[in-house]
Amino acid sequence: MKNLVFGIFLILISASSFAQGNGIEEEIKELSKQKWQWMADKDVDKLASLFHDKSKFVHMSGSWKKERELEIIESGSIWYKNAEVHDVAVEVFGDDTAVLWNRITLTAHVRGNDVKNEFTVTEFYQKEADDWKLLDLTFSSVRDTHEIEH
């Protein structure tokens, strides 16, 4: 009987952990989706709140920190017009860290021209108090046949 109760307890704990992880995955996916829209809308106020103060951004043309990324978005130096998301994968570590991979076709306005590029974008998130903060956003140029392993 003791073993049965213990077994049921383990199953309930496992189910609870899975549900919590799955809830975080969905929360991170939604947050990433909102981020792409805020970037398209040049909504630097919402992005400033999302980006961690020590966040880093890695692009094809260089790497920089939060303030520079916000300047670039606000000025339209890079205008993230549309991120067509083809696939998303999320891994959750504990209850306060998540990594998201997006396979996207990005339409952007850069140096006076509209350009389309295929990327896998890696996003690192960490929970601070009740809010998720973006720690890192890295664009990796890929072929349109690239797939994210789930």
PDB file of C-alpha atoms in Angstrom:
ATOM      1  CA  MET A   1       0.000   0.000   0.000  1.00  0.00           C
ATOM      2  CA  LYS A   2       2.855   2.318   0.892  1.00  0.00           C
ATOM      3  CA  ASN A   3       4.415   1.680  -2.519  1.00  0.00           C
ATOM      4  CA  LEU A   4       1.115   2.399  -4.277  1.00  0.00           C
ATOM      5  CA  VAL A   5       0.672   5.733  -2.478  1.00  0.00           C
ATOM      6  CA  PHE A   6       4.299   6.634  -3.183  1.00  0.00           C
ATOM      7  CA  GLY A   7       3.868   5.689  -6.865  1.00  0.00           C
ATOM      8  CA  ILE A   8       0.750   7.842  -7.212  1.00  0.00           C
ATOM      9  CA  PHE A   9       2.576  10.699  -5.498  1.00  0.00           C
ATOM     10  CA  LEU A  10       5.452  10.443  -8.008  1.00  0.00           C
ATOM     11  CA  ILE A  11       3.044  10.409 -10.950  1.00  0.00           C
ATOM     12  CA  LEU A  12       1.261  13.510  -9.662  1.00  0.00           C
ATOM     13  CA  ILE A  13       4.545  15.345  -9.097  1.00  0.00           C
ATOM     14  CA  SER A  14       5.751  14.427 -12.608  1.00  0.00           C
ATOM     15  CA  ALA A  15       2.473  15.532 -14.190  1.00  0.00           C
ATOM     16  CA  SER A  16       2.609  18.809 -12.289  1.00  0.00           C
ATOM     17  CA  SER A  17       6.198  19.473 -13.415  1.00  0.00           C
ATOM     18  CA  PHE A  18       5.326  18.649 -17.024  1.00  0.00           C
ATOM     19  CA  ALA A  19       2.274  20.917 -16.947  1.00  0.00           C
ATOM     20  CA  GLN A  20       4.310  23.745 -15.426  1.00  0.00           C
ATOM     21  CA  GLY A  21       7.050  23.337 -18.057  1.00  0.00           C
ATOM     22  CA  ASN A  22       4.463  23.201 -20.825  1.00  0.00           C
ATOM     23  CA  GLY A  23       2.821  26.366 -19.461  1.00  0.00           C
ATOM     24  CA  ILE A  24       6.169  28.158 -19.476  1.00  0.00           C
ATOM     25  CA  GLU A  25       6.802  26.988 -23.056  1.00  0.00           C
ATOM     26  CA  GLU A  26       3.506  28.489 -24.201  1.00  0.00           C
ATOM     27  CA  GLU A  27       4.161  31.695 -22.267  1.00  0.00           C
ATOM     28  CA  ILE A  28       7.600  32.075 -23.895  1.00  0.00           C
ATOM     29  CA  LYS A  29       6.221  31.331 -27.377  1.00  0.00           C
ATOM     30  CA  GLU A  30       3.564  34.015 -26.923  1.00  0.00           C
ATOM     31  CA  LEU A  31       6.097  36.507 -25.566  1.00  0.00           C
ATOM     32  CA  SER A  32       8.391  35.911 -28.547  1.00  0.00           C
ATOM     33  CA  LYS A  33       5.469  36.392 -30.929  1.00  0.00           C
ATOM     34  CA  GLN A  34       4.610  39.688 -29.215  1.00  0.00           C
ATOM     35  CA  LYS A  35       8.272  40.745 -29.403  1.00  0.00           C
ATOM     36  CA  TRP A  36       8.279  40.334 -33.209  1.00  0.00           C
ATOM     37  CA  GLN A  37       5.158  42.508 -33.416  1.00  0.00           C
ATOM     38  CA  TRP A  38       6.649  45.158 -31.114  1.00  0.00           C
ATOM     39  CA  MET A  39       9.770  45.184 -33.302  1.00  0.00           C
ATOM     40  CA  ALA A  40       7.645  45.626 -36.443  1.00  0.00           C
ATOM     41  CA  ASP A  41       5.689  48.419 -34.718  1.00  0.00           C
ATOM     42  CA  LYS A  42       8.937  50.016 -33.430  1.00  0.00           C
ATOM     43  CA  ASP A  43       7.402  49.935 -29.937  1.00  0.00           C
ATOM     44  CA  VAL A  44      10.626  50.625 -28.044  1.00  0.00           C
ATOM     45  CA  ASP A  45       8.808  51.181 -24.733  1.00  0.00           C
ATOM     46  CA  LYS A  46       7.510  47.606 -24.632  1.00  0.00           C
ATOM     47  CA  LEU A  47      10.821  46.273 -25.934  1.00  0.00           C
ATOM     48  CA  ALA A  48      12.793  48.245 -23.323  1.00  0.00           C
ATOM     49  CA  SER A  49      10.690  46.582 -20.646  1.00  0.00           C
ATOM     50  CA  LEU A  50      11.270  43.125 -22.167  1.00  0.00           C
ATOM     51  CA  PHE A  51      15.016  43.463 -22.779  1.00  0.00           C
ATOM     52  CA  HIS A  52      17.230  42.780 -19.761  1.00  0.00           C
ATOM     53  CA  ASP A  53      19.542  45.703 -18.947  1.00  0.00           C
ATOM     54  CA  LYS A  54      22.555  43.512 -19.797  1.00  0.00           C
ATOM     55  CA  SER A  55      20.999  41.919 -22.906  1.00  0.00           C
ATOM     56  CA  LYS A  56      23.027  41.307 -26.059  1.00  0.00           C
ATOM     57  CA  PHE A  57      21.970  41.233 -29.714  1.00  0.00           C
ATOM     58  CA  VAL A  58      23.922  39.388 -32.410  1.00  0.00           C
ATOM     59  CA  HIS A  59      23.203  40.294 -36.035  1.00  0.00           C
ATOM     60  CA  MET A  60      24.840  39.624 -39.390  1.00  0.00           C
ATOM     61  CA  SER A  61      26.540  43.035 -39.181  1.00  0.00           C
ATOM     62  CA  GLY A  62      27.624  43.041 -35.545  1.00  0.00           C
ATOM     63  CA  SER A  63      26.818  42.635 -31.871  1.00  0.00           C
ATOM     64  CA  TRP A  64      25.598  45.232 -29.430  1.00  0.00           C
ATOM     65  CA  LYS A  65      23.740  45.843 -26.197  1.00  0.00           C
ATOM     66  CA  LYS A  66      20.213  46.888 -25.259  1.00  0.00           C
ATOM     67  CA  GLU A  67      20.498  50.651 -25.766  1.00  0.00           C
ATOM     68  CA  ARG A  68      21.972  50.308 -29.257  1.00  0.00           C
ATOM     69  CA  GLU A  69      19.311  47.769 -30.287  1.00  0.00           C
ATOM     70  CA  LEU A  70      16.567  50.126 -29.120  1.00  0.00           C
ATOM     71  CA  GLU A  71      18.199  53.054 -31.002  1.00  0.00           C
ATOM     72  CA  ILE A  72      18.369  50.974 -34.180  1.00  0.00           C
ATOM     73  CA  ILE A  73      14.706  49.988 -33.889  1.00  0.00           C
ATOM     74  CA  GLU A  74      13.474  53.477 -32.998  1.00  0.00           C
ATOM     75  CA  SER A  75      15.446  55.192 -35.785  1.00  0.00           C
ATOM     76  CA  GLY A  76      14.394  52.619 -38.372  1.00  0.00           C
ATOM     77  CA  SER A  77      18.047  51.877 -39.175  1.00  0.00           C
ATOM     78  CA  ILE A  78      16.807  48.288 -39.157  1.00  0.00           C
ATOM     79  CA  TRP A  79      13.038  48.008 -39.427  1.00  0.00           C
ATOM     80  CA  TYR A  80      11.870  44.491 -38.672  1.00  0.00           C
ATOM     81  CA  LYS A  81       8.809  44.741 -40.916  1.00  0.00           C
ATOM     82  CA  ASN A  82       7.672  41.127 -40.668  1.00  0.00           C
ATOM     83  CA  ALA A  83       8.933  37.910 -39.146  1.00  0.00           C
ATOM     84  CA  GLU A  84       7.194  34.971 -40.783  1.00  0.00           C
ATOM     85  CA  VAL A  85       7.637  32.226 -38.200  1.00  0.00           C
ATOM     86  CA  HIS A  86       7.887  28.730 -39.697  1.00  0.00           C
ATOM     87  CA  ASP A  87       8.780  26.738 -36.592  1.00  0.00           C
ATOM     88  CA  VAL A  88       9.368  27.271 -32.873  1.00  0.00           C
ATOM     89  CA  ALA A  89      11.026  25.116 -30.238  1.00  0.00           C
ATOM     90  CA  VAL A  90      11.417  25.910 -26.539  1.00  0.00           C
ATOM     91  CA  GLU A  91      13.497  24.277 -23.827  1.00  0.00           C
ATOM     92  CA  VAL A  92      12.771  25.204 -20.211  1.00  0.00           C
ATOM     93  CA  PHE A  93      15.456  24.942 -17.534  1.00  0.00           C
ATOM     94  CA  GLY A  94      14.033  24.979 -14.018  1.00  0.00           C
ATOM     95  CA  ASP A  95      11.266  27.516 -13.591  1.00  0.00           C
ATOM     96  CA  ASP A  96      13.209  30.677 -14.434  1.00  0.00           C
ATOM     97  CA  THR A  97      15.184  30.080 -17.660  1.00  0.00           C
ATOM     98  CA  ALA A  98      14.067  29.282 -21.199  1.00  0.00           C
ATOM     99  CA  VAL A  99      15.644  29.120 -24.636  1.00  0.00           C
ATOM    100  CA  LEU A 100      13.499  29.596 -27.724  1.00  0.00           C
ATOM    101  CA  TRP A 101      14.483  28.888 -31.329  1.00  0.00           C
ATOM    102  CA  ASN A 102      12.493  30.483 -34.182  1.00  0.00           C
ATOM    103  CA  ARG A 103      12.924  29.484 -37.830  1.00  0.00           C
ATOM    104  CA  ILE A 104      11.866  32.641 -39.633  1.00  0.00           C
ATOM    105  CA  THR A 105      11.831  34.494 -42.906  1.00  0.00           C
ATOM    106  CA  LEU A 106      12.536  38.077 -41.901  1.00  0.00           C
ATOM    107  CA  THR A 107      11.488  40.975 -44.083  1.00  0.00           C
ATOM    108  CA  ALA A 108      13.403  44.033 -42.952  1.00  0.00           C
ATOM    109  CA  HIS A 109      14.161  47.505 -44.227  1.00  0.00           C
ATOM    110  CA  VAL A 110      17.927  48.000 -43.993  1.00  0.00           C
ATOM    111  CA  ARG A 111      19.921  50.943 -45.420  1.00  0.00           C
ATOM    112  CA  GLY A 112      17.076  51.986 -47.703  1.00  0.00           C
ATOM    113  CA  ASN A 113      16.258  48.531 -49.057  1.00  0.00           C
ATOM    114  CA  ASP A 114      13.726  45.850 -48.214  1.00  0.00           C
ATOM    115  CA  VAL A 115      15.509  42.535 -47.739  1.00  0.00           C
ATOM    116  CA  LYS A 116      14.358  38.997 -46.950  1.00  0.00           C
ATOM    117  CA  ASN A 117      16.580  36.609 -45.054  1.00  0.00           C
ATOM    118  CA  GLU A 118      16.190  33.133 -43.608  1.00  0.00           C
ATOM    119  CA  PHE A 119      17.244  32.849 -39.978  1.00  0.00           C
ATOM    120  CA  THR A 120      17.135  30.638 -36.984  1.00  0.00           C
ATOM    121  CA  VAL A 121      16.838  33.105 -34.128  1.00  0.00           C
ATOM    122  CA  THR A 122      17.880  32.011 -30.650  1.00  0.00           C
ATOM    123  CA  GLU A 123      16.319  33.829 -27.702  1.00  0.00           C
ATOM    124  CA  PHE A 124      17.355  33.365 -24.066  1.00  0.00           C
ATOM    125  CA  TYR A 125      14.857  34.362 -21.373  1.00  0.00           C
ATOM    126  CA  GLN A 126      15.146  34.552 -17.603  1.00  0.00           C
ATOM    127  CA  LYS A 127      12.362  35.224 -15.125  1.00  0.00           C
ATOM    128  CA  GLU A 128      12.908  38.131 -12.749  1.00  0.00           C
ATOM    129  CA  ALA A 129      10.187  38.503 -10.129  1.00  0.00           C
ATOM    130  CA  ASP A 130       7.002  38.049 -12.204  1.00  0.00           C
ATOM    131  CA  ASP A 131       8.410  39.133 -15.581  1.00  0.00           C
ATOM    132  CA  TRP A 132      10.385  37.341 -18.271  1.00  0.00           C
ATOM    133  CA  LYS A 133      13.422  39.256 -19.537  1.00  0.00           C
ATOM    134  CA  LEU A 134      15.157  38.684 -22.861  1.00  0.00           C
ATOM    135  CA  LEU A 135      18.866  38.114 -22.191  1.00  0.00           C
ATOM    136  CA  ASP A 136      20.084  37.386 -25.714  1.00  0.00           C
ATOM    137  CA  LEU A 137      18.781  37.498 -29.278  1.00  0.00           C
ATOM    138  CA  THR A 138      21.031  35.891 -31.904  1.00  0.00           C
ATOM    139  CA  PHE A 139      20.328  35.714 -35.637  1.00  0.00           C
ATOM    140  CA  SER A 140      21.917  32.755 -37.454  1.00  0.00           C
ATOM    141  CA  SER A 141      21.638  32.862 -41.229  1.00  0.00           C
ATOM    142  CA  VAL A 142      20.315  29.527 -42.551  1.00  0.00           C
ATOM    143  CA  ARG A 143      18.962  27.999 -45.737  1.00  0.00           C
ATOM    144  CA  ASP A 144      15.218  27.864 -46.216  1.00  0.00           C
ATOM    145  CA  THR A 145      15.393  24.074 -45.823  1.00  0.00           C
ATOM    146  CA  HIS A 146      16.865  24.350 -42.308  1.00  0.00           C
ATOM    147  CA  GLU A 147      14.811  22.560 -39.650  1.00  0.00           C
ATOM    148  CA  ILE A 148      14.838  22.896 -35.884  1.00  0.00           C
ATOM    149  CA  GLU A 149      15.189  19.578 -34.094  1.00  0.00           C
ATOM    150  CA  HIS A 150      12.428  19.092 -31.513  1.00  0.00           C
TER     151      HIS A 150
END
